[in-house]
Coordinates of C-alpha atoms in Angstrom, one line a residue:
Chain A
X1 CA -3.7 -21.5 20.9
X2 CA -6.0 -18.5 20.6
X3 CA -7.2 -17.3 17.2
X4 CA -4.9 -14.3 17.3
X5 CA -1.8 -16.4 18.2
X6 CA -2.4 -18.9 15.3
X7 CA -2.8 -16.3 12.6
X8 CA -0.1 -14.0 14.0
X9 CA 2.4 -16.9 14.0
X10 CA 1.7 -17.8 10.4
X11 CA 2.1 -14.2 9.3
X12 CA 5.4 -14.0 11.3
X13 CA 6.8 -17.2 9.8
X14 CA 6.3 -15.8 6.3
X15 CA 7.8 -12.5 7.2
X16 CA 10.9 -14.2 8.5
X17 CA 11.2 -16.5 5.5
X18 CA 10.8 -13.5 3.1
X19 CA 13.6 -11.6 4.9
X20 CA 15.9 -14.6 5.0
X21 CA 15.5 -15.3 1.3
X22 CA 16.0 -11.7 0.4
X23 CA 19.1 -11.3 2.4
X24 CA 20.6 -14.6 1.3
X25 CA 20.0 -13.7 -2.4
X26 CA 22.6 -10.9 -2.1
X27 CA 25.4 -13.1 -0.8
X28 CA 28.4 -13.4 -3.0
X29 CA 27.5 -10.6 -5.3
X30 CA 29.6 -7.6 -5.8
X31 CA 27.1 -4.7 -5.3
X32 CA 27.7 -1.9 -7.7
X33 CA 24.8 0.5 -8.2
X34 CA 23.9 -1.3 -11.4
X35 CA 23.9 -4.6 -9.6
X36 CA 22.0 -3.3 -6.7
X37 CA 19.2 -1.7 -8.7
X38 CA 19.0 -3.6 -12.0
X39 CA 20.5 -7.0 -11.0
X40 CA 23.4 -6.5 -13.4
X41 CA 20.9 -6.9 -16.3
X42 CA 21.2 -10.6 -15.9
X43 CA 17.7 -11.7 -15.0
X44 CA 16.0 -14.2 -17.3
X45 CA 12.4 -14.3 -18.3
X46 CA 11.1 -15.9 -15.2
X47 CA 12.4 -13.4 -12.7
X48 CA 11.6 -10.3 -14.7
X49 CA 8.2 -11.7 -15.2
X50 CA 7.8 -12.0 -11.4
X51 CA 9.1 -8.5 -10.8
X52 CA 6.7 -7.0 -13.4
X53 CA 3.8 -9.1 -12.2
X54 CA 4.6 -8.0 -8.6
X55 CA 3.1 -4.8 -9.9
X56 CA -0.2 -6.5 -10.4
X57 CA -0.5 -8.5 -7.2
X58 CA -0.5 -5.6 -4.9
X59 CA -2.6 -4.7 -1.9
X60 CA -5.1 -3.1 -4.3
X61 CA -5.4 -6.3 -6.3
X62 CA -6.4 -8.2 -3.2
X63 CA -8.4 -5.8 -1.1
X64 CA -9.4 -3.1 -3.6
X65 CA -10.7 -5.4 -6.3
X66 CA -12.6 -7.7 -4.0
X67 CA -14.0 -4.6 -2.3
X68 CA -15.2 -3.2 -5.7
X69 CA -16.8 -6.6 -6.6
X70 CA -18.5 -6.5 -3.2
X71 CA -19.7 -2.9 -3.4
X72 CA -20.1 -2.1 -7.1
X73 CA -20.6 -5.4 -8.9
X74 CA -20.2 -5.3 -12.7
X75 CA -18.1 -2.1 -12.7
X76 CA -15.3 -4.1 -10.9
X77 CA -14.9 -6.3 -14.0
X78 CA -12.7 -3.7 -15.7
X79 CA -9.9 -4.8 -13.3
X80 CA -9.3 -7.9 -15.2
X81 CA -8.1 -6.1 -18.3
X82 CA -4.5 -6.3 -19.5
X83 CA -4.7 -4.2 -22.7
X84 CA -1.4 -2.6 -21.6
X85 CA 0.5 -5.8 -22.5
X86 CA -0.1 -5.1 -26.2
X87 CA 1.5 -1.7 -25.9
X88 CA 4.3 -3.2 -23.8
X89 CA 5.0 -5.9 -26.4
X90 CA 6.0 -3.2 -28.9
X91 CA 7.4 -0.5 -26.6
X92 CA 9.4 -2.4 -23.9
X93 CA 11.9 -4.1 -26.3
X94 CA 12.7 -0.6 -27.6
X95 CA 13.2 0.8 -24.1
X96 CA 15.4 -2.2 -23.2
X97 CA 17.5 -2.0 -26.3
X98 CA 18.0 1.7 -25.9
X99 CA 18.8 1.2 -22.2
X100 CA 21.4 -1.5 -23.0
X101 CA 23.1 0.5 -25.7
X102 CA 23.6 3.5 -23.4
X103 CA 24.1 1.7 -20.1
X104 CA 21.0 3.3 -18.6
X105 CA 19.9 2.3 -15.1
X106 CA 16.9 4.7 -14.6
X107 CA 14.0 6.3 -16.2
X108 CA 15.6 9.7 -15.9
X109 CA 18.7 8.5 -17.8
X110 CA 16.3 7.6 -20.6
X111 CA 14.9 11.1 -20.9
X112 CA 18.4 12.7 -20.5
X113 CA 19.7 10.7 -23.5
X114 CA 16.6 10.9 -25.6
X115 CA 16.0 14.6 -25.1
X116 CA 19.6 15.5 -24.6
X117 CA 18.7 17.4 -21.4
X118 CA 20.0 16.7 -17.9
X119 CA 17.4 19.1 -16.6
X120 CA 14.6 17.1 -18.0
X121 CA 16.1 14.0 -16.3
X122 CA 15.9 15.7 -12.9
X123 CA 12.3 16.8 -13.7
X124 CA 11.3 13.3 -14.6
X125 CA 12.9 12.0 -11.4
X126 CA 10.8 14.5 -9.5
X127 CA 7.6 13.4 -11.3
X128 CA 8.5 9.8 -10.5
X129 CA 9.1 10.7 -6.9
X130 CA 5.7 12.5 -6.4
X131 CA 4.0 9.6 -8.1
X132 CA 5.6 6.9 -6.0
X133 CA 5.2 8.4 -2.6
X134 CA 1.3 8.1 -2.8
X135 CA 1.7 4.6 -4.2
X136 CA 4.0 3.7 -1.3
X137 CA 1.5 5.2 1.2
X138 CA -1.3 3.1 -0.3
X139 CA 0.8 -0.1 0.3
X140 CA 1.5 0.9 3.8
X141 CA -2.1 1.8 4.7
X142 CA -3.2 -1.5 3.1
X143 CA -0.5 -3.4 5.1
X144 CA -1.9 -1.9 8.3
X145 CA -5.4 -2.8 7.4
X146 CA -4.5 -6.4 6.5
X147 CA -2.5 -7.2 9.6
X148 CA -5.0 -5.7 12.0
X149 CA -7.8 -7.6 10.3
X150 CA -5.8 -10.9 10.1
X151 CA -4.7 -10.6 13.7
X152 CA -8.4 -10.2 14.8
X153 CA -7.5 -6.7 16.0
X154 CA -4.6 -7.9 18.3
X155 CA -2.0 -5.8 16.3
X156 CA -3.1 -2.3 15.6
X157 CA -2.7 -0.9 12.1
X158 CA -0.1 1.5 13.4
X159 CA 2.0 -1.2 14.9
X160 CA 1.6 -3.3 11.7
X161 CA 2.8 -0.5 9.6
X162 CA 5.9 0.0 11.7
X163 CA 6.8 -3.7 11.6
X164 CA 6.3 -3.8 7.9
X165 CA 8.3 -0.7 7.2
X166 CA 11.2 -1.8 9.3
X167 CA 11.3 -5.2 7.6
X168 CA 11.2 -3.7 4.1
X169 CA 13.8 -1.1 4.9
X170 CA 16.3 -3.6 6.2
X171 CA 16.1 -6.0 3.3
X172 CA 16.1 -3.3 0.6
X173 CA 19.2 -1.9 2.2
X174 CA 21.0 -5.2 2.2
X175 CA 19.9 -6.8 -1.0
X176 CA 18.4 -4.4 -3.5
X177 CA 16.6 -5.9 -6.4
X178 CA 17.6 -9.5 -5.5
X179 CA 15.5 -9.2 -2.4
X180 CA 12.5 -8.1 -4.3
X181 CA 12.9 -10.9 -6.8
X182 CA 13.1 -13.8 -4.3
X183 CA 10.4 -12.5 -2.1
X184 CA 8.3 -12.0 -5.2
X185 CA 8.6 -15.7 -5.8
X186 CA 7.1 -16.7 -2.4
X187 CA 4.6 -14.0 -2.6
X188 CA 3.2 -15.1 -5.9
X189 CA 3.0 -18.7 -5.0
X190 CA 1.3 -18.0 -1.8
X191 CA -1.2 -15.5 -3.1
X192 CA -2.1 -17.6 -6.1
X193 CA -2.8 -20.7 -3.9
X194 CA -4.8 -18.7 -1.3
X195 CA -6.8 -16.7 -3.8
X196 CA -7.6 -19.6 -6.2
X197 CA -8.7 -21.7 -3.2
X198 CA -10.9 -19.0 -1.7
X199 CA -12.3 -18.1 -5.1
X200 CA -13.5 -21.6 -5.7
X201 CA -14.4 -22.6 -2.2
X202 CA -16.5 -19.7 -1.1
X203 CA -18.9 -19.8 -4.0
X204 CA -19.3 -23.5 -3.7
X205 CA -19.7 -23.4 0.1
X206 CA -22.3 -20.6 0.1
X207 CA -24.1 -21.1 -3.2
X208 CA -23.3 -24.5 -4.6
X209 CA -21.0 -23.2 -7.4
X210 CA -19.8 -20.1 -9.3
X211 CA -22.7 -20.0 -11.8
X212 CA -25.1 -20.5 -8.9
X213 CA -23.5 -17.6 -7.1
X214 CA -23.8 -15.2 -9.9
X215 CA -27.4 -16.2 -10.5
X216 CA -28.3 -15.8 -6.8
X217 CA -26.7 -12.3 -6.8
X218 CA -28.5 -11.3 -10.0
X219 CA -31.8 -12.5 -8.6
X220 CA -31.3 -10.6 -5.4
X221 CA -30.0 -7.5 -7.0
X222 CA -31.1 -7.3 -10.6
X223 CA -28.6 -5.4 -12.8
X224 CA -25.8 -5.5 -10.2
X225 CA -23.6 -7.6 -12.4
X226 CA -23.9 -5.2 -15.4
X227 CA -22.9 -1.5 -15.7
X228 CA -24.9 1.4 -14.4
X229 CA -26.8 3.7 -16.8
X230 CA -25.1 6.8 -15.3
X231 CA -21.9 7.2 -13.4
X232 CA -20.0 3.9 -13.7
X233 CA -21.6 3.4 -17.1
X234 CA -20.4 1.8 -20.3
X235 CA -18.6 5.0 -21.5
X236 CA -16.8 5.2 -18.1
X237 CA -15.8 1.5 -18.4
X238 CA -14.6 1.7 -22.0
X239 CA -12.6 4.9 -21.5
X240 CA -11.0 3.6 -18.3
X241 CA -9.9 0.3 -20.0
X242 CA -8.1 2.4 -22.7
X243 CA -6.7 5.1 -20.4
X244 CA -5.4 2.7 -17.8
X245 CA -3.5 0.8 -20.5
X246 CA -1.2 3.8 -21.1
X247 CA 0.4 4.4 -17.7
X248 CA 1.3 0.9 -16.6
X249 CA 4.8 0.8 -18.1
X250 CA 5.7 4.4 -17.1
X251 CA 6.6 3.8 -13.5
X252 CA 10.2 4.4 -12.8
X253 CA 10.5 0.9 -11.4
X254 CA 8.9 -0.4 -14.6
X255 CA 11.8 0.9 -16.5
X256 CA 14.2 -0.7 -14.0
X257 CA 12.5 -4.0 -14.4
X258 CA 12.7 -3.7 -18.2
X259 CA 16.4 -2.9 -18.1
X260 CA 17.1 -5.9 -16.0
X261 CA 16.0 -8.2 -18.8
X262 CA 18.6 -10.4 -20.6
X263 CA 17.4 -9.7 -24.1
X264 CA 14.6 -8.2 -26.1
X265 CA 13.0 -11.6 -26.7
X266 CA 12.7 -12.4 -23.0
X267 CA 11.0 -9.0 -22.6
X268 CA 8.5 -9.8 -25.3
X269 CA 7.7 -13.2 -24.0
X270 CA 7.2 -11.7 -20.7
X271 CA 4.6 -9.2 -21.8
X272 CA 2.7 -12.1 -23.4
X273 CA 2.4 -13.9 -20.1
X274 CA 1.3 -11.0 -18.1
X275 CA -2.4 -11.2 -19.1
X276 CA -2.6 -14.9 -18.1
X277 CA -1.3 -13.9 -14.8
X278 CA -4.1 -11.4 -14.7
X279 CA -6.7 -14.1 -14.8
X280 CA -6.0 -14.4 -11.1
X281 CA -8.1 -11.3 -10.8
X282 CA -11.0 -13.5 -11.8
X283 CA -10.8 -15.4 -8.5
X284 CA -10.5 -12.2 -6.5
X285 CA -13.8 -11.1 -8.2
X286 CA -15.3 -14.4 -7.2
X287 CA -14.3 -13.8 -3.6
X288 CA -15.7 -10.3 -3.6
X289 CA -19.0 -11.4 -5.3
X290 CA -19.4 -14.3 -2.8
X291 CA -19.5 -11.8 0.0
X292 CA -22.3 -9.8 -1.6
X293 CA -25.2 -11.8 0.0
X294 CA -23.2 -13.1 3.0
X295 CA -21.6 -10.1 4.6
X296 CA -23.6 -7.2 5.7
X297 CA -22.3 -3.9 6.7
X298 CA -18.5 -3.5 6.7
X299 CA -17.0 -0.2 7.6
X300 CA -14.9 -0.2 4.5
X301 CA -15.5 -2.3 1.3
X302 CA -11.8 -3.1 1.3
X303 CA -12.1 -5.4 4.2
X304 CA -15.0 -7.4 2.7
X305 CA -12.5 -10.2 1.8
X306 CA -11.4 -10.5 5.5
X307 CA -15.0 -10.3 6.7
X308 CA -16.1 -13.3 4.6
X309 CA -13.0 -15.3 5.3
X310 CA -13.2 -14.8 9.0
X311 CA -16.8 -15.8 9.2
X312 CA -16.1 -19.0 7.1
X313 CA -12.7 -20.4 8.2
X314 CA -10.5 -21.1 11.1
X315 CA -7.7 -18.8 12.0
X316 CA -5.2 -20.9 10.0
X317 CA -6.7 -19.7 6.7
X318 CA -7.1 -16.2 8.0
X319 CA -3.3 -16.3 8.9
X320 CA -2.4 -17.5 5.4
X321 CA -4.5 -14.8 3.8
X322 CA -2.8 -12.3 6.1
X323 CA 0.6 -13.5 5.1
X324 CA -0.3 -13.3 1.4
X325 CA -1.6 -9.8 2.1
X326 CA 1.6 -8.8 4.0
X327 CA 3.7 -9.9 1.1
X328 CA 1.6 -8.1 -1.5
X329 CA 2.3 -4.9 0.4
X330 CA 6.0 -5.6 1.1
X331 CA 7.2 -6.6 -2.4
X332 CA 5.9 -3.7 -4.3
X333 CA 6.7 -1.5 -1.3
X334 CA 10.4 -2.6 -1.5
X335 CA 10.6 -2.0 -5.2
X336 CA 9.1 1.5 -4.6
X337 CA 11.5 2.3 -1.8
X338 CA 14.5 1.1 -3.8
X339 CA 13.6 3.0 -6.9
X340 CA 12.8 6.2 -5.0
X341 CA 16.1 6.1 -3.2
X342 CA 18.2 5.4 -6.3
X343 CA 16.2 8.0 -8.1
X344 CA 17.1 10.8 -5.7
X345 CA 20.8 9.7 -5.3
X346 CA 21.5 9.1 -9.0
X347 CA 19.1 11.4 -10.8
X348 CA 18.9 14.3 -8.5
X349 CA 22.0 14.5 -6.4
X350 CA 24.4 13.1 -8.9
X351 CA 22.8 15.1 -11.7
X352 CA 23.3 18.3 -9.7
X353 CA 26.8 17.5 -8.6
X354 CA 28.2 15.4 -11.4
X355 CA 31.6 14.9 -9.7
X356 CA 30.2 12.6 -7.0
X357 CA 31.7 9.2 -7.5
X358 CA 29.7 6.0 -7.9
X359 CA 30.6 4.6 -4.5
X360 CA 29.2 7.7 -2.8
X361 CA 26.1 7.6 -4.9
X362 CA 25.6 3.9 -4.0
X363 CA 25.9 4.4 -0.3
X364 CA 23.8 7.6 -0.5
X365 CA 21.1 5.5 -2.3
X366 CA 21.3 2.9 0.4
X367 CA 21.0 5.4 3.2
X368 CA 18.2 7.2 1.6
X369 CA 16.1 4.1 1.9
X370 CA 15.2 4.7 5.6
X371 CA 14.8 8.4 4.9
X372 CA 12.2 7.8 2.2
X373 CA 10.5 5.2 4.3
X374 CA 10.3 7.8 7.1
X375 CA 8.8 10.3 4.8
X376 CA 6.2 7.8 3.6
X377 CA 5.4 6.9 7.3
X378 CA 4.8 10.5 8.2
X379 CA 2.4 11.0 5.4
X380 CA 0.7 7.6 6.1
X381 CA 0.0 8.6 9.7
X382 CA -0.9 12.2 9.1
X383 CA -2.7 12.1 5.8
X384 CA -5.4 14.7 5.9
X385 CA -8.2 14.6 3.4
X386 CA -6.3 16.6 0.8
X387 CA -3.4 14.2 0.8
X388 CA -5.7 11.2 0.8
X389 CA -7.2 12.5 -2.4
X390 CA -3.8 13.1 -4.0
X391 CA -2.9 9.6 -3.3
X392 CA -5.3 8.5 -5.9
X393 CA -3.4 10.4 -8.5
X394 CA 0.0 8.5 -8.6
X395 CA -1.1 6.5 -11.6
X396 CA -2.4 9.6 -13.3
X397 CA 0.9 11.4 -12.7
X398 CA 3.1 8.8 -14.3
X399 CA 0.8 8.3 -17.2
X400 CA 1.7 11.8 -18.3
X401 CA 5.2 10.5 -19.4
X402 CA 3.6 8.2 -22.0
X403 CA 3.5 10.6 -24.9
X404 CA 7.1 11.7 -24.5
X405 CA 8.4 8.1 -24.3
X406 CA 6.4 7.0 -27.3
X407 CA 7.3 9.9 -29.6
X408 CA 11.0 9.5 -28.7
X409 CA 11.0 6.4 -30.8
X410 CA 9.6 8.1 -33.9
X411 CA 12.0 8.8 -36.7
X412 CA 11.4 12.5 -36.2
X413 CA 10.3 13.2 -32.7
X414 CA 7.7 16.0 -32.8
X415 CA 8.5 16.8 -29.2
X416 CA 11.5 18.5 -27.7
X417 CA 12.6 19.0 -24.1
X418 CA 10.7 22.3 -23.7
X419 CA 7.5 20.7 -25.0
X420 CA 7.9 17.7 -22.7
X421 CA 8.6 19.8 -19.7
X422 CA 5.5 22.1 -20.4
X423 CA 3.2 19.3 -21.3
X424 CA 4.0 17.0 -18.4
X425 CA 3.7 19.9 -16.0
X426 CA 0.3 20.8 -17.3
X427 CA -0.9 17.2 -17.3
X428 CA 0.3 16.6 -13.7
X429 CA -1.3 19.8 -12.5
X430 CA -4.6 18.9 -14.1
X431 CA -4.5 15.4 -12.5
X432 CA -3.8 16.9 -9.1
X433 CA -6.7 19.4 -9.6
X434 CA -9.1 16.7 -10.7
X435 CA -8.3 14.6 -7.7
X436 CA -8.4 17.4 -5.2
X437 CA -11.8 18.7 -6.2
X438 CA -13.2 15.3 -7.3
X439 CA -13.8 16.5 -10.8
X440 CA -15.6 14.6 -13.5
X441 CA -16.0 15.3 -17.2
X442 CA -19.2 17.0 -16.1
X443 CA -17.2 19.6 -14.1
X444 CA -15.4 20.6 -17.3
X445 CA -18.3 20.1 -19.8
X446 CA -21.5 20.6 -17.8
X447 CA -23.6 20.8 -21.0
X448 CA -22.3 17.6 -22.6
X449 CA -24.5 14.5 -23.0
X450 CA -24.3 12.0 -20.2
X451 CA -22.2 9.4 -22.0
X452 CA -19.6 12.1 -22.4
X453 CA -19.8 13.2 -18.8
X454 CA -19.1 9.6 -17.7
X455 CA -15.8 9.3 -19.7
X456 CA -12.8 8.8 -17.5
X457 CA -11.7 12.4 -16.6
X458 CA -8.0 11.4 -16.9
X459 CA -8.4 11.9 -20.6
X460 CA -8.6 15.6 -20.2
X461 CA -5.1 15.7 -18.5
X462 CA -3.5 13.5 -21.1
X463 CA -5.0 15.4 -24.1
X464 CA -4.0 18.8 -22.5
X465 CA -0.5 17.4 -22.0
X466 CA -0.2 16.3 -25.7
X467 CA -1.6 19.5 -27.0
X468 CA 0.7 21.7 -24.9
X469 CA 3.7 19.5 -25.6
X470 CA 3.2 19.8 -29.4
X471 CA 2.5 23.6 -29.3
X472 CA 5.5 24.4 -27.1
X473 CA 7.8 22.0 -29.1
X474 CA 6.8 23.7 -32.3
X475 CA 7.2 27.2 -30.9
X476 CA 10.7 26.4 -29.5
X477 CA 12.0 24.5 -32.5
X478 CA 14.0 27.4 -33.8
X479 CA 15.3 28.1 -30.2
X480 CA 16.6 24.6 -29.7
X481 CA 18.0 24.5 -33.2
X482 CA 20.1 27.5 -32.5
X483 CA 21.4 26.0 -29.3
X484 CA 23.1 23.1 -30.8
X485 CA 20.3 20.6 -30.8
X486 CA 22.0 19.1 -33.8
X487 CA 23.7 16.8 -31.3
X488 CA 20.2 16.0 -29.8
X489 CA 18.9 15.1 -33.3
X490 CA 21.9 13.0 -34.0
X491 CA 21.3 11.1 -30.8
X492 CA 17.6 10.8 -31.6
X493 CA 18.3 9.3 -35.0
X494 CA 20.8 6.9 -33.5
X495 CA 18.2 5.8 -30.9
X496 CA 15.5 5.3 -33.5
Chain B
X1 CA 13.1 -6.8 -43.4
X2 CA 9.5 -7.9 -43.8
X3 CA 6.8 -5.3 -43.3
X4 CA 5.4 -5.2 -39.8
X5 CA 2.1 -3.5 -40.8
X6 CA 0.0 -6.7 -40.7
X7 CA 1.4 -7.4 -37.2
X8 CA 0.5 -3.9 -36.1
X9 CA -3.1 -4.4 -37.4
X10 CA -3.4 -7.7 -35.6
X11 CA -2.2 -6.0 -32.4
X12 CA -4.8 -3.3 -32.9
X13 CA -7.6 -5.9 -33.1
X14 CA -6.3 -7.5 -30.0
X15 CA -6.3 -4.1 -28.3
X16 CA -9.7 -2.8 -29.4
X17 CA -11.7 -6.0 -29.3
X18 CA -12.4 -6.0 -25.6
X19 CA -13.3 -2.4 -25.0
X20 CA -15.4 -1.9 -28.2
X21 CA -17.3 -5.1 -27.6
X22 CA -18.2 -4.1 -24.1
X23 CA -20.7 -1.5 -25.5
X24 CA -22.8 -4.2 -27.1
X25 CA -22.3 -6.8 -24.4
X26 CA -23.7 -4.5 -21.7
X27 CA -26.7 -3.7 -23.8
X28 CA -27.5 -7.3 -24.4
X29 CA -27.0 -8.1 -20.7
X30 CA -29.3 -5.4 -19.6
X31 CA -32.1 -6.7 -21.9
X32 CA -31.7 -10.4 -21.5
X33 CA -29.4 -11.1 -18.5
X34 CA -27.4 -13.6 -20.4
X35 CA -25.0 -15.9 -18.5
X36 CA -22.2 -17.8 -20.3
X37 CA -20.3 -20.6 -18.6
X38 CA -21.9 -19.4 -15.3
X39 CA -20.5 -15.9 -15.7
X40 CA -22.5 -12.8 -16.4
X41 CA -22.0 -11.8 -20.0
X42 CA -19.8 -8.8 -19.3
X43 CA -17.3 -10.9 -17.2
X44 CA -17.3 -13.7 -19.8
X45 CA -16.5 -11.1 -22.5
X46 CA -13.5 -9.9 -20.5
X47 CA -12.2 -13.4 -19.9
X48 CA -12.8 -14.4 -23.5
X49 CA -10.7 -11.4 -24.8
X50 CA -7.8 -12.0 -22.4
X51 CA -7.5 -15.4 -24.1
X52 CA -8.2 -14.1 -27.6
X53 CA -5.8 -11.2 -27.0
X54 CA -3.0 -13.5 -25.9
X55 CA -3.7 -15.9 -28.8
X56 CA -3.5 -13.1 -31.3
X57 CA -0.3 -11.7 -29.8
X58 CA 1.3 -15.2 -29.7
X59 CA 0.7 -15.4 -33.4
X60 CA 2.2 -11.9 -33.8
X61 CA 5.2 -13.0 -31.7
X62 CA 5.8 -16.0 -34.0
X63 CA 5.7 -13.9 -37.1
X64 CA 7.7 -11.0 -35.6
X65 CA 10.8 -10.6 -37.8
X66 CA 12.7 -8.8 -34.9
X67 CA 13.0 -12.1 -33.1
X68 CA 14.8 -13.8 -36.0
X69 CA 17.1 -10.9 -36.5
X70 CA 18.1 -10.8 -32.9
X71 CA 18.9 -14.5 -33.0
X72 CA 21.1 -13.9 -36.0
X73 CA 22.9 -11.1 -34.2
X74 CA 23.4 -13.3 -31.2
X75 CA 24.9 -16.2 -33.2
X76 CA 27.2 -14.0 -35.3

C-alpha cells in the first residue's frame, strides 16, 4: 500500500469507530432535552472528567503547543499550567448545586435565575454564541490541517473539513452528549498513547534522552528555553498564567458538563484530577522541542509535529497521529455544536416565545445543529484577516462572564442585571478591539515601563468590565429596588 | 460548621506558588542555566507546582467539611 493509503485507512477506521460508539450510546435512552444535553445529570466522575478534559485535549493542545515549543521555546511552558482547577474546586460545586436545585440545563438559565432577568439570559446566550463560533472554526481549521498533513496531501484541507463536519453533525444529531462522552473515551486513550510514545521516542532517537535534548537545544540556541527580556517576558508569562485561569470554566458547555455531574463531591474530585491530566502537555512540549534542531523551515509552526513525525516514522504512525488529531477536533467540535444549538433553541427562541413546548424546542435544537455547522463552515472557508483575528478572542469573550458568576454566590451580590449587562458588553468590545488592532498594554499605556507593557492585555478588558459593572450596579440600585427586585434578592439569598 | 478560612489560605498558596516563583526561576535560569531532572529550570518549576498544587488541594479536599455534610445529607 502507498503511504497515503495506509495513513488514510487508519484515520478512516477511527472515524467509523467513533461514529459507531457515539450512535450506539444513545440506544435505549428516552431523549428529552435534558437527557440530550446534560445526560440526565447521571454521569459519574469518570465521564464528567473525560468531558471536561476533552476541553484540554483539543487541536490546540496537539498542534498549537508543539508549535509554540518549536518556535518560541520557554514561553510555551505556560501551557502546562492548571491554576484554574483551584478556582474550579470551589466554584463548580456551587454552580452544580444551584443548577440541580433549579433544574437548570444551560448557562443562560443560571444568569436568568441568579439575576432574575430573562433578558440577561438571552444576552449571555449571545455572548456564548459569539465566543463559541470562533472556537468551532479553530477546531475545523485544525482538522483540515491535520488530515491534509497526515494523508501526505492526498486529502485537501477543504475535503477534510467537509468530511469532519458531516461526521460530527450526524452523531451530534443522533446522540447528543452521549456521543461526546463515548468518543471522548477513545480520543483520550489514543491521544495519550500516541503523545507519550512520541514525547519519549523522539528525544531519545535524535538526542539520546530528554535531558540531552534540552542541553543540545540550549547549547545551540542559548536562552531559548527561558523567557525573553521583552515581549514574551516574565511579566507576560505570570500575568497570562493568572488571567487564563479565570475563563476556563465560563464556556457554556463547561456549565453543561458541570450540571451533568452526579453530586458535588464527584465534581470536586474531578477538578483535582484535571491538572494531572495536564501533565500530558509535558510530552507535547517534548515533541515540539525535539523538532527544534531537526526540522527546518515549516510554513506554519503548527505543523512542526507532523514534519518531525513524517521524517522519522512510517505511515502507520503518521496515520495514528492523524486519527488522534481528528478526534481532538471532533470531540470538542461536537460539544460546541451541541451547546450552540441548544443555546439558540432554548435560550433565545424559547426565551422570546415562552409558549413553545419542550418537544418543539428539542427538535429545533436538533435541526439547528446542521445550521450552526454550516455557519461555521462558511466562516472557516471565507475568513478574511479581520475574522481570523477575532477568532483569537473567543476565550477573552467568555472570560468576561467570570465576575458576574463569582459575585452571584456572595451573600450580597454587589452586581445587578444592569451592571452585568454593561460590564460584559464593555469587556467584550475591548477584547474585540484588542484583537482587531493587535493591541498590547503598550498601546494603552505607551509611557509605562517595559514590564508593564508586557502584561497580558486581557487584564484591561477584565478590569474595565469589573469597574463598569460595579458603577452601573450602584447607580441603578434604586431603579431595580423600585421595580420589584425584592424577588431577585430573595432568590439571591436562597441561592447563596 | 468548621471554618473554611485555613482551607482558602492553603488554596491561595497552591494558586500563587507557581506564577510568583516563575519570576525568580527565570532570573536564576538566565544567569546559570540550571537544569533539574534534565529539564530547564522553568519547566521543572511548572511540573513541580502541578504536583505540589494537586498535593495541597488533596489535603484541602480531605479536610473540606462540605464533603462530610453532603454525605450526611445523602444517608439521611
